[in-house]
Coordinates of C-alpha atoms and ligand atoms in Angstrom, one line a residue:
X231 CA 152.0 183.0 -68.2
X232 CA 151.6 183.9 -71.6
X233 CA 147.8 182.5 -73.2
X234 CA 147.1 182.7 -76.8
X235 CA 145.0 186.5 -77.2
X236 CA 141.4 185.6 -76.5
X237 CA 139.9 185.5 -79.5
X238 CA 136.1 188.1 -80.0
X239 CA 133.2 186.2 -81.0
X240 CA 133.5 184.7 -83.8
X241 CA 132.7 186.8 -87.2
X242 CA 131.4 185.8 -90.2
X243 CA 133.8 187.2 -92.4
X244 CA 132.0 189.9 -94.6
X245 CA 132.1 188.6 -98.6
X246 CA 134.3 191.1 -100.2
X247 CA 135.2 193.8 -97.0
X248 CA 138.8 194.0 -98.6
X249 CA 138.0 194.6 -102.0
X250 CA 134.8 197.5 -101.0
X251 CA 137.9 199.1 -98.6
X252 CA 140.4 199.3 -100.7
X253 CA 137.7 200.7 -103.1
X254 CA 137.4 203.3 -100.4
X255 CA 140.6 204.3 -100.2
X256 CA 140.9 204.7 -104.4
X257 CA 138.3 206.8 -103.6
X258 CA 139.1 208.9 -100.3
X259 CA 143.2 208.2 -100.9
X260 CA 145.7 208.5 -97.7
X261 CA 142.8 209.4 -95.4
X262 CA 140.8 206.5 -96.2
X263 CA 141.8 204.6 -93.0
X264 CA 141.2 207.1 -90.9
X265 CA 137.8 208.4 -93.3
X266 CA 136.5 204.5 -92.4
X267 CA 137.4 204.3 -88.6
X268 CA 135.6 207.5 -88.2
X269 CA 132.4 206.6 -89.8
X270 CA 132.4 204.2 -86.2
X271 CA 133.4 201.1 -84.5
X272 CA 134.8 199.7 -87.9
X273 CA 130.7 198.5 -89.3
X274 CA 132.9 198.2 -92.6
X275 CA 135.5 196.1 -92.2
X276 CA 135.5 192.7 -90.3
X277 CA 138.5 191.2 -91.5
X278 CA 142.1 192.3 -93.1
X279 CA 142.8 194.2 -90.5
X280 CA 146.3 194.0 -91.5
X281 CA 146.2 194.5 -94.6
X282 CA 145.1 198.3 -94.0
X283 CA 147.6 200.9 -94.1
X284 CA 148.8 202.5 -91.0
X285 CA 148.4 205.9 -90.7
X286 CA 150.6 207.7 -89.9
X287 CA 151.5 211.9 -88.7
X288 CA 148.4 213.7 -87.6
X289 CA 147.5 216.1 -85.3
X290 CA 148.1 214.7 -81.5
X291 CA 145.0 213.4 -79.8
X292 CA 144.4 212.9 -76.6
X293 CA 142.0 210.8 -74.5
X294 CA 139.2 211.5 -73.2
X295 CA 139.1 213.7 -69.8
X296 CA 136.9 213.2 -67.0
X297 CA 137.8 215.4 -63.7
X298 CA 136.4 215.7 -60.1
X299 CA 133.6 217.8 -58.9
X300 CA 133.1 219.5 -56.2
X301 CA 135.3 216.6 -54.4
X302 CA 134.0 214.0 -56.3
X303 CA 134.5 212.3 -59.3
X304 CA 132.1 209.3 -60.0
X305 CA 132.4 207.4 -62.9
X306 CA 132.5 204.1 -64.8
X307 CA 135.1 202.0 -67.0
X308 CA 133.6 198.8 -69.1
X309 CA 136.0 196.6 -69.7
X310 CA 135.5 195.3 -73.6
X311 CA 137.1 193.5 -76.5
X312 CA 136.3 196.2 -79.0
X313 CA 136.2 197.3 -83.0
X314 CA 139.0 200.4 -82.5
X315 CA 140.7 202.5 -85.0
X316 CA 144.3 202.1 -84.5
X317 CA 146.8 204.7 -86.7
X318 CA 143.5 204.8 -88.8
X319 CA 143.2 201.0 -88.7
X320 CA 140.3 198.2 -87.7
X321 CA 141.5 196.7 -84.5
X322 CA 139.7 194.4 -82.0
X323 CA 141.4 195.1 -78.8
X324 CA 140.6 195.2 -75.0
X325 CA 140.4 198.2 -74.1
X326 CA 138.4 200.4 -71.7
X327 CA 135.3 202.4 -72.6
X328 CA 135.6 201.5 -76.8
X329 CA 139.3 203.8 -75.9
X330 CA 142.9 203.3 -76.6
X331 CA 144.1 204.2 -74.7
X332 CA 141.4 204.7 -71.7
X333 CA 139.6 208.3 -70.9
X334 CA 142.2 210.1 -68.5
X335 CA 141.0 210.7 -64.9
X336 CA 141.6 213.7 -62.8
X337 CA 140.8 214.2 -59.5
X338 CA 142.4 216.6 -56.3
X339 CA 143.8 215.8 -52.8
X340 CA 140.8 215.2 -50.4
X341 CA 138.4 214.2 -53.5
X342 CA 137.0 210.9 -53.5
X343 CA 136.8 208.4 -56.7
X344 CA 133.8 206.5 -57.2
X345 CA 135.0 203.9 -60.3
X346 CA 132.2 201.6 -61.3
X347 CA 134.1 199.2 -62.9
X348 CA 131.7 196.4 -65.2
X349 CA 134.0 193.5 -66.6
X350 CA 132.4 192.5 -70.6
X351 CA 135.0 190.7 -70.9
X352 CA 135.6 187.3 -71.3
X353 CA 138.4 186.8 -68.4
X354 CA 138.5 188.1 -65.3
X355 CA 139.5 191.5 -64.7
X356 CA 140.3 194.3 -61.6
X357 CA 141.9 197.1 -61.6
X358 CA 144.7 199.1 -60.5
X359 CA 145.8 202.9 -59.4
X360 CA 149.4 203.0 -59.8
X361 CA 151.0 205.2 -58.2
X362 CA 148.1 206.2 -55.6
X363 CA 148.9 207.1 -51.9
X364 CA 145.2 205.2 -51.1
X365 CA 144.2 202.3 -48.8
X366 CA 145.1 198.9 -50.5
X367 CA 142.2 197.0 -49.1
X368 CA 138.6 196.4 -49.1
X369 CA 137.0 198.6 -52.8
X370 CA 140.1 200.4 -52.5
X371 CA 143.6 199.6 -54.1
X372 CA 143.1 196.3 -54.1
X373 CA 144.8 193.5 -56.5
X374 CA 143.3 190.6 -55.2
X375 CA 140.7 190.9 -56.4
X376 CA 138.3 189.0 -58.7
X377 CA 136.2 190.5 -61.1
X378 CA 134.5 187.8 -63.1
X379 CA 133.1 188.0 -66.4
X380 CA 130.1 190.0 -66.2
X381 CA 130.2 191.9 -63.0
X382 CA 130.3 194.6 -62.2
X383 CA 132.2 196.3 -58.9
X384 CA 132.5 200.1 -57.7
X385 CA 135.3 201.3 -56.3
X386 CA 135.7 203.9 -53.6
X387 CA 139.6 205.6 -53.9
X388 CA 139.2 207.7 -50.8
X389 CA 142.4 210.8 -51.8
X390 CA 144.3 211.8 -49.0
X391 CA 143.9 215.6 -48.1
X392 CA 148.2 215.8 -48.5
X393 CA 148.5 213.7 -51.2
X394 CA 151.2 214.7 -53.5
X395 CA 150.2 215.5 -57.0
X396 CA 151.3 214.0 -60.5
X397 CA 151.5 211.7 -63.0
X398 CA 149.8 208.4 -62.2
X399 CA 147.8 205.8 -64.0
X400 CA 145.3 202.8 -63.6
X401 CA 145.1 199.6 -65.0
X402 CA 143.9 195.8 -64.5
X403 CA 146.0 193.5 -61.7
X404 CA 144.9 190.3 -61.7
X405 CA 147.5 188.0 -62.1
X406 CA 148.0 186.2 -64.8
X407 CA 145.7 187.9 -67.3
X408 CA 147.9 191.3 -66.4
X409 CA 150.3 190.8 -69.9
X410 CA 147.2 190.8 -72.5
X411 CA 144.6 193.1 -71.2
X412 CA 147.6 196.0 -70.7
X413 CA 149.1 195.1 -74.2
X414 CA 145.2 194.9 -75.6
X415 CA 144.7 199.0 -74.2
X416 CA 143.6 198.4 -70.6
X417 CA 145.3 201.4 -69.9
X418 CA 144.7 205.1 -68.5
X419 CA 146.7 208.3 -67.5
X420 CA 145.4 209.3 -63.5
X421 CA 146.2 212.6 -62.5
X422 CA 146.1 214.1 -59.6
X423 CA 146.0 218.0 -59.7
X424 CA 148.0 220.1 -56.6
X425 CA 150.6 222.3 -55.7
X426 CA 152.9 221.3 -58.6
X427 CA 150.4 223.5 -60.7
X428 CA 150.4 226.1 -59.5
X429 CA 153.8 226.7 -59.3
X430 CA 155.1 230.0 -61.0
X431 CA 156.6 229.0 -64.4
X432 CA 154.2 225.9 -64.7
X433 CA 151.3 227.3 -63.7
X434 CA 149.1 228.2 -67.4
X435 CA 151.4 225.8 -69.4
X436 CA 149.4 224.1 -71.6
X437 CA 149.4 220.2 -70.8
X438 CA 149.9 217.6 -72.7
X439 CA 149.2 213.3 -72.1
X440 CA 151.2 211.1 -74.0
X441 CA 150.1 207.7 -73.0
X442 CA 153.2 205.7 -74.8
X443 CA 152.1 201.7 -75.7
X444 CA 153.2 199.1 -78.3
X445 CA 150.8 196.5 -79.9
X446 CA 150.3 194.4 -82.7
X447 CA 147.7 192.4 -84.5
X448 CA 147.1 189.5 -86.8
X449 CA 145.5 189.0 -90.1
X450 CA 142.2 189.4 -89.0
X451 CA 143.0 192.6 -86.7
X452 CA 143.2 190.8 -83.7
X453 CA 145.3 191.9 -80.7
X454 CA 148.3 189.3 -80.2
X455 CA 149.9 189.0 -77.4
X456 CA 153.6 190.2 -77.4
X457 CA 155.0 186.6 -77.0
X458 CA 152.8 185.1 -80.3
X459 CA 154.7 184.7 -83.7
X460 CA 151.5 185.4 -85.5
X461 CA 151.4 189.3 -85.9
X462 CA 150.5 190.5 -89.1
X463 CA 150.9 194.3 -88.4
X464 CA 153.4 195.8 -85.9
X465 CA 152.5 199.5 -85.2
X466 CA 155.8 199.4 -83.3
X467 CA 155.0 202.9 -81.2
X468 CA 152.1 204.2 -79.8
X469 CA 151.7 207.8 -78.9
X470 CA 147.5 207.9 -77.5
X471 CA 147.3 205.5 -80.3
X472 CA 148.2 207.0 -83.0
X473 CA 151.4 206.2 -84.9
X474 CA 153.5 209.8 -85.1
X475 CA 151.8 212.0 -83.9
X476 CA 152.4 215.2 -85.0
X477 CA 152.6 217.5 -81.5
X478 CA 151.9 221.7 -82.1
X479 CA 154.1 224.1 -80.0
X480 CA 154.6 227.6 -81.1
X481 CA 158.5 229.2 -80.9
X482 CA 159.2 230.3 -77.7
X483 CA 156.2 228.6 -76.0
X484 CA 156.6 226.3 -73.2
X485 CA 155.0 222.8 -72.8
X486 CA 154.4 220.5 -70.0
X487 CA 154.4 216.7 -71.4
X488 CA 153.2 214.1 -69.6
X489 CA 154.7 210.4 -70.4
X490 CA 153.6 207.6 -69.3
X491 CA 155.1 204.1 -70.2
X492 CA 152.0 201.6 -70.5
X493 CA 153.6 198.8 -72.3
X494 CA 153.8 195.8 -70.7
X495 CA 158.0 195.0 -71.3
X496 CA 159.2 198.0 -73.8
X497 CA 161.7 200.7 -72.7
X498 CA 161.4 203.7 -74.3
X499 CA 164.5 206.5 -74.0
X500 CA 163.2 209.3 -74.1
X501 CA 165.2 212.5 -76.5
X502 CA 164.2 214.8 -78.2
X503 CA 165.8 216.2 -80.6
X504 CA 167.6 220.0 -80.7
X505 CA 166.3 220.4 -77.2
X506 CA 166.6 219.2 -73.8
X507 CA 163.9 217.8 -71.4
X508 CA 163.6 219.8 -67.9
X509 CA 162.2 217.1 -65.8
X510 CA 159.9 218.2 -62.9
X511 CA 158.1 214.6 -61.5
X512 CA 158.5 211.2 -61.8
X513 CA 156.5 208.9 -61.0
X514 CA 153.4 211.1 -59.7
X515 CA 156.0 212.6 -58.0
X516 CA 157.4 216.3 -58.0
X517 CA 161.5 216.7 -57.6
X518 CA 163.3 219.3 -55.6
X519 CA 164.3 221.4 -58.7
X520 CA 163.5 220.8 -62.5
X521 CA 166.5 218.4 -64.0
X522 CA 167.4 219.5 -67.4
X523 CA 168.5 216.0 -69.6
X524 CA 169.2 214.8 -72.8
X525 CA 167.4 211.3 -72.3
X526 CA 165.2 209.7 -69.6
X527 CA 165.0 206.2 -69.4
X528 CA 160.6 204.9 -69.0
X529 CA 160.6 201.7 -67.8
X530 CA 157.3 199.9 -68.3
X531 CA 155.3 201.7 -65.4
X532 CA 157.0 204.5 -65.1
X533 CA 155.6 208.3 -66.0
X534 CA 158.4 211.4 -66.1
X535 CA 156.8 214.9 -66.8
X536 CA 159.1 217.3 -68.5
X537 CA 158.9 221.1 -69.5
X538 CA 159.7 221.5 -73.1
X539 CA 160.3 225.2 -74.4
X540 CA 160.4 225.7 -78.3
X541 CA 163.0 228.2 -79.3
X542 CA 162.6 228.4 -82.6
X543 CA 159.9 226.9 -85.8
X544 CA 160.6 223.5 -87.0
X545 CA 160.4 220.2 -87.6
X546 CA 162.2 218.1 -84.0
X547 CA 161.6 214.3 -83.5
X548 CA 160.2 212.7 -80.3
X549 CA 162.7 209.7 -80.5
X550 CA 162.3 206.2 -78.7
X551 CA 166.3 205.5 -78.6
X552 CA 167.7 202.0 -79.1
X553 CA 167.7 200.2 -75.7
X554 CA 169.9 197.6 -74.6
X555 CA 167.8 194.8 -72.5
X556 CA 169.9 192.7 -71.7
X557 CA 169.4 189.4 -74.0
X558 CA 167.3 192.1 -76.9
X559 CA 168.0 195.2 -78.1
X560 CA 165.4 197.3 -78.9
X561 CA 165.6 199.7 -82.0
X562 CA 165.0 203.6 -82.5
X563 CA 162.0 204.4 -83.3
X564 CA 161.4 208.1 -83.4
X565 CA 157.1 208.4 -81.3
X566 CA 156.2 211.7 -82.9
X567 CA 157.2 215.1 -83.9
X568 CA 156.9 218.1 -82.3
X569 CA 156.4 220.6 -85.2
X570 CA 157.2 224.4 -83.5
X571 CA 155.3 227.0 -86.2
X572 CA 152.5 230.3 -86.3
X573 CA 153.3 233.2 -84.3
X574 CA 156.7 233.7 -82.0
X575 CA 155.4 233.9 -78.1
X576 CA 157.4 235.4 -75.9
X577 CA 159.6 232.5 -73.4
X578 CA 158.6 232.5 -69.8
X579 CA 161.1 231.4 -67.4
X580 CA 161.6 227.7 -66.2
X581 CA 161.6 227.2 -62.8
X582 CA 164.4 227.1 -60.9
X583 CA 163.0 225.2 -57.5
X584 CA 160.0 222.8 -57.3
X585 CA 159.0 221.3 -54.3
X586 CA 160.9 220.7 -51.2
X587 CA 161.6 217.3 -51.0
X588 CA 162.1 215.4 -48.2
X589 CA 165.8 213.5 -47.3
X590 CA 164.8 209.6 -46.2
X591 CA 168.1 209.2 -45.2
X592 CA 168.4 211.9 -42.5
X593 CA 165.1 209.3 -40.9
X594 CA 166.6 206.0 -38.3
X595 CA 165.7 203.2 -40.6
X596 CA 163.7 200.3 -38.7
X597 CA 164.5 197.7 -40.8
X598 CA 166.3 196.3 -43.8
X599 CA 165.6 193.9 -45.9
X600 CA 167.3 192.3 -48.9
X601 CA 165.2 191.0 -51.9
X602 CA 165.9 189.2 -55.4
X603 CA 164.3 189.1 -58.7
X604 CA 165.7 185.7 -60.7
X605 CA 164.6 184.6 -64.2
X606 CA 165.3 180.6 -64.2
X607 CA 166.0 179.2 -67.6
X608 CA 163.9 177.5 -69.7
X609 CA 164.0 173.5 -68.9
X610 CA 164.3 172.3 -72.9
X611 CA 162.5 168.6 -71.9
X612 CA 160.5 169.7 -69.7
X613 CA 157.4 170.6 -71.2
X614 CA 158.1 174.9 -71.1
X615 CA 155.9 176.9 -68.3
X616 CA 156.9 180.6 -68.8
X617 CA 154.7 180.5 -65.1
X618 CA 157.7 178.9 -63.6
X619 CA 160.7 181.0 -64.5
X620 CA 159.9 184.2 -62.9
X621 CA 160.9 184.1 -59.4
X622 CA 161.5 186.1 -55.7
X623 CA 163.5 184.5 -53.5
X624 CA 163.3 181.8 -54.9
X625 CA 159.6 181.4 -54.4
X626 CA 157.1 181.7 -57.4
X627 CA 153.7 184.3 -56.6
X628 CA 151.3 182.8 -54.5
X629 CA 148.4 185.3 -53.3
X630 CA 147.6 183.6 -50.8
X631 CA 150.5 183.5 -48.5
X632 CA 152.5 187.0 -47.0
X633 CA 155.9 187.4 -47.8
X634 CA 156.8 190.3 -46.3
X635 CA 155.8 191.6 -42.9
X636 CA 155.7 195.6 -42.0
X637 CA 154.9 197.4 -39.8
X638 CA 152.8 200.6 -40.3
X639 CA 154.6 204.3 -39.8
X640 CA 158.0 202.1 -39.7
X641 CA 161.1 203.4 -42.5
X642 CA 162.7 200.6 -44.1
X643 CA 165.3 200.5 -46.3
X644 CA 165.1 197.6 -48.5
X645 CA 167.8 196.2 -51.6
X646 CA 166.7 195.0 -54.0
X647 CA 168.9 192.6 -56.3
X648 CA 168.4 190.9 -59.9
X649 CA 170.0 187.7 -60.3
X650 CA 169.2 187.4 -64.1
X651 CA 170.7 189.0 -67.5
X652 CA 168.1 191.4 -68.2
X653 CA 166.5 194.8 -66.4
X654 CA 163.9 194.2 -63.8
X655 CA 161.3 196.8 -63.3
X656 CA 160.7 197.0 -59.6
X657 CA 157.7 198.5 -58.5
X658 CA 156.1 198.8 -55.5
X659 CA 152.0 199.7 -54.7
X660 CA 150.9 201.9 -52.4
X661 CA 154.4 203.9 -50.9
X662 CA 156.6 205.6 -53.0
X663 CA 160.5 205.2 -52.3
X664 CA 163.3 207.1 -52.9
X665 CA 165.6 204.9 -54.4
X666 CA 169.4 205.9 -52.6
X667 CA 171.6 203.5 -54.0
X668 CA 172.6 201.6 -58.1
X669 CA 175.3 199.3 -57.8
X670 CA 176.0 200.3 -54.8
X671 CA 177.0 204.0 -55.7
X672 CA 175.0 206.6 -54.3
X673 CA 171.8 207.9 -55.9
X674 CA 170.8 212.2 -55.5
X675 CA 167.8 212.8 -53.8
X676 CA 165.8 214.2 -56.1
X677 CA 162.3 213.1 -55.2
X678 CA 160.9 209.2 -54.9
X679 CA 159.6 207.1 -57.6
X680 CA 157.5 203.4 -57.0
X681 CA 158.8 202.0 -60.0
X682 CA 162.6 201.9 -60.5
X683 CA 164.3 199.7 -63.3
X684 CA 167.6 197.7 -61.7
X685 CA 170.0 196.6 -64.4
X686 CA 171.1 193.2 -65.2
X687 CA 173.2 191.7 -62.5
X688 CA 172.7 194.9 -60.3
X689 CA 170.7 195.6 -57.5
X690 CA 168.9 198.9 -55.7
X691 CA 169.0 200.4 -52.6
X692 CA 166.4 202.7 -51.3
X693 CA 164.1 203.5 -48.2
X694 CA 160.4 203.7 -47.7
X695 CA 157.9 204.3 -45.1
X696 CA 154.7 202.2 -44.8
X697 CA 152.2 205.6 -43.5
X698 CA 148.9 205.8 -43.1
X699 CA 147.7 202.3 -44.6
X700 CA 147.4 198.4 -43.1
X701 CA 146.4 196.1 -45.5
X702 CA 147.7 193.5 -48.7
X703 CA 149.3 194.8 -51.1
X704 CA 152.0 194.3 -53.3
X705 CA 155.6 194.5 -55.3
X706 CA 156.8 193.3 -58.2
X707 CA 158.8 193.1 -61.7
X708 CA 156.6 195.4 -63.9
X709 CA 158.5 193.4 -67.0
X710 CA 153.7 192.0 -67.4
X711 CA 155.1 188.7 -68.3
X712 CA 157.1 189.2 -65.8
X713 CA 154.8 189.5 -62.9
X714 CA 151.8 187.3 -64.5
X715 CA 154.6 184.4 -64.7
X716 CA 155.6 185.1 -61.1
X717 CA 157.9 187.5 -60.2
X718 CA 155.8 189.1 -57.1
X719 CA 155.3 189.3 -53.4
X720 CA 152.4 189.9 -50.9
X721 CA 152.8 192.2 -48.0
X722 CA 151.4 193.3 -45.9
X723 CA 151.4 196.5 -43.2
X724 CA 150.5 196.1 -39.7
Ligands
C2O917 CU1 151.3 199.3 -62.2 CU2 151.6 196.6 -59.5 O1 151.3 197.8 -61.7
CU918 CU1 151.5 199.8 -59.1
CU919 CU1 161.2 191.7 -64.6

């Protein structure tokens, strides 16, 4: 369900603020937006963000890192509508820790993550650790929780000793509120360190966390939900909250880039001019061997880790190529520019193999299921209720109903059908899966996934095992308007 953006407490216009800004800009030149933002919290600018010129092409900045020590990461996240500097403009947005995106959390297998969530929003929220294999119950990855405005909640995530190393993320998951909160910027990287990081050809590489988002604002600089039409400023696509940042690399150097699509609804078709992306991990899981890719489609929620080797000096655009979403086409955009410059370094060999992959097709299947994602056309004679249009197996989401019951330790094969003319990224919590067929065609096993895009009127078949944890969790479409609109089910492992 899309609601109008909740406004921050009414801000009185500051007389003359726009002209004050304009005169500042005249004095400071192009860097004015940044300089003003640097003074903190937009104290100087209360209104008129739509008139500010966005700043682009600055060196890439990565979110602040909070890493575990001696088996524990104890931290807190405050969710609040905040004045933040975004691509040189001051805007108002729902974010964690006043930061778009939120801080990067780094943990290791066997660690405990203690996270205090403080809800300073005017709406309820909760928190999901997308990609973690942890308990879905109690104060762990329990997305059926409601944390009300003003409330504080203590999560504890016990990360298993054998947890895969890779790139995951956290975001709110309260049904009906997710689109608006994630669109506002409430999302952050959650990295599990481990065996992958120590492999020859990977150990010691410079890493980049690249959180891909998209946002828009009204004249006052308030975030406007994706469906609303009153947007005055559209940033298009942002990388770590920046517009077309510069990613520096030395000629000959290999870097490890971690991509996260944290947008509720935008697909990114990643392509780096003149370079191959050597994919080493997907959705927090390591591939059996690197896969050389010219482009990588990342639907909302998906992650990809790649090695990028610069062969010579130059500037190379990192693009999102045009994408046909079924009912609308997303145009090509430049996301960032890789600048290869400086003293060359001796190229290091890329890894040839990574970590062993266990093919789930070797296991007997205990249970098969067929699931269908549906979009019902809007009825133009009835009041338009977007909630009523996104379904799974003819049902809207109901958090009090359990739609699928699985047995702990079992292996299942699910076929998920897309009964509509647009893409739906299927995502399930807690246990990852192996895609075995897309539209009936066998898919070569490479690694596990937790989110995969199902083409219009297509289908995807996967194998999965429900290991280690009983309890209730969900699967859903990761286009968050669809999820908020009802395209989600509760499952329970017993
Ligand atoms: Cu990233 Cu259930 O979601
Ligand atoms: Cu998830
Ligand atoms: Cu969908």
